[in-house]
């Protein structure tokens, strides 16, 4: 290829990767649904979007390092404290049963379905054991299942990637070096544990380097992010040089350590890494799918559909049933876990690397591995993305939106507001710091949050689960302002605060942006004063115009979503909604 063609190919790959993800976000579908067909079409109609021509033999090494960065980022999102003992057991069984059953079933049916040797079928079976957080995560974000189900599936998808990659590498070497797979003599099992040991050592070295750069040197956000990237790539590459495909284990272990060792204090949001991972995923899927030709898909299309049916309707339900038996998962939760096993980037990456290696060695049937994997990825992602939402609602595992609100403050008017919101059908959780305020909340019959909830909520490395909106209404305006900034990334929904007095001379509150509850007229001291003079909160259906002298505070939608009236959003009520109002001061109050 000429220099101009290489430049055009690289630019087109970046544009297609970015454009596909933007389109997917607008359509509210997993990006993979757009990326794979776009990459396939680009490879079919152009001659420049081909990684083997753009990068040559170095492409597989870049894929390995890119996947290591993805898995490190995924490891940062895994908090061991949220993985209870019984949940940990379910995840472990899903991994063991899933790997064994997927490998054995695929290896058994693939020779007849795709006319390939048993050893190539074994290679295909090991490639298809992996799932991946880059596919499972977006689907779960759109479905919003219960926290327990989400944790199980995210942990399974994240941990199965490095395990599957290593097992795939071992199977590849066995297939490439002999005419059979060494099963039963302990050789491959021993090789697996040696690879695991290399990954563990690499993870320990990476964790030590990360501690040195982030804690000892105390690098800032920009240099600290660059240091993380350098450590992950350096350790992953070093492990792969010493032993193939052990860098993925090291990468995910470094991420797990950084997320769970006290002192790292990794933020829950990592804008640079999130952007980088999104770009890497897009580039990999566009590049890998461009290597799949229409001619290679046609002969395996119908058999691949049959394999997808076996994996979805037989293998995954059996794995989930065995893993969740005799646990506290409900029947609906077990069924949903059995209906969620899409394949993702690691399956595509390993299929691309291993099939090319086997084809170069002249192994019969190896050319079918990549197109079959491509079709399984597309088929499972499409199936689960389109059916996960209806299935979750049918099974009753969807987390209801907008009903769990956290109200922070213990003044009389705040407690009465919490009681009013509860009467409107919302699940209200309250927190206050003073003993007197906490007793007032208990006396009102409202649920009082644990004492460390706010400490968790403002911890940069924590994330409060189950809370869909936060309303800060303490008597300390600076606290409300600071907490609204820190908590934004730690809860699933929005964070609001009451406004400070207009003539406030606080340190932070008058100069902090963000949406203010109830607008600039109903600031904190005005609300407290009106309540003290007898004004009360009222809940009524939104059947017409508001009564005179009443101020709208919240709109409770027909589906129980809570929309507050803010300075920026008036929250106009619709038919079937309920409004929460603040009434006028009674004339008998002495006016």
Short mmCIF file of N, CA and C in Angstrom, two decimals, residues 139-146 397-402 468 492:
data_model
loop_
_atom_site.label_atom_id
_atom_site.label_comp_id
_atom_site.label_asym_id
_atom_site.label_seq_id
_atom_site.Cartn_x
_atom_site.Cartn_y
_atom_site.Cartn_z
N UNK A 139 -25.71 -3.62 27.29
CA UNK A 139 -27.04 -4.25 27.29
C UNK A 139 -27.69 -4.10 28.66
N UNK A 140 -26.93 -4.34 29.73
CA UNK A 140 -27.48 -4.21 31.07
C UNK A 140 -27.82 -2.76 31.40
N UNK A 141 -27.04 -1.81 30.88
CA UNK A 141 -27.35 -0.41 31.12
C UNK A 141 -28.71 -0.03 30.54
N UNK A 142 -29.06 -0.61 29.41
CA UNK A 142 -30.36 -0.30 28.81
C UNK A 142 -31.49 -1.05 29.49
N UNK A 143 -31.19 -2.21 30.06
CA UNK A 143 -32.23 -3.02 30.71
C UNK A 143 -32.46 -2.60 32.15
N UNK A 144 -31.36 -2.25 32.87
CA UNK A 144 -31.39 -1.88 34.28
C UNK A 144 -31.97 -3.01 35.14
N UNK A 145 -31.31 -4.18 35.17
CA UNK A 145 -31.78 -5.26 36.05
C UNK A 145 -31.40 -4.97 37.49
N UNK A 146 -31.76 -5.86 38.39
CA UNK A 146 -31.42 -5.68 39.80
C UNK A 146 -29.91 -5.66 39.98
N UNK A 397 -37.29 -8.62 36.82
CA UNK A 397 -35.97 -8.32 37.39
C UNK A 397 -35.52 -6.91 37.04
N UNK A 398 -36.41 -6.08 36.48
CA UNK A 398 -36.04 -4.72 36.12
C UNK A 398 -36.12 -3.84 37.35
N UNK A 399 -35.08 -3.04 37.53
CA UNK A 399 -35.07 -2.07 38.62
C UNK A 399 -35.95 -0.88 38.24
N UNK A 400 -36.91 -0.55 39.08
CA UNK A 400 -37.80 0.55 38.76
C UNK A 400 -37.04 1.87 38.79
N UNK A 401 -37.33 2.72 37.81
CA UNK A 401 -36.63 3.99 37.70
C UNK A 401 -37.27 5.05 38.58
N UNK A 402 -36.42 5.91 39.08
CA UNK A 402 -36.87 7.13 39.70
C UNK A 402 -37.62 7.00 40.99
N UNK A 468 -31.53 6.64 42.99
CA UNK A 468 -31.72 7.16 41.65
C UNK A 468 -31.75 8.68 41.59
N UNK A 492 -26.57 6.83 40.52
CA UNK A 492 -27.07 6.47 39.20
C UNK A 492 -27.84 7.61 38.55
#
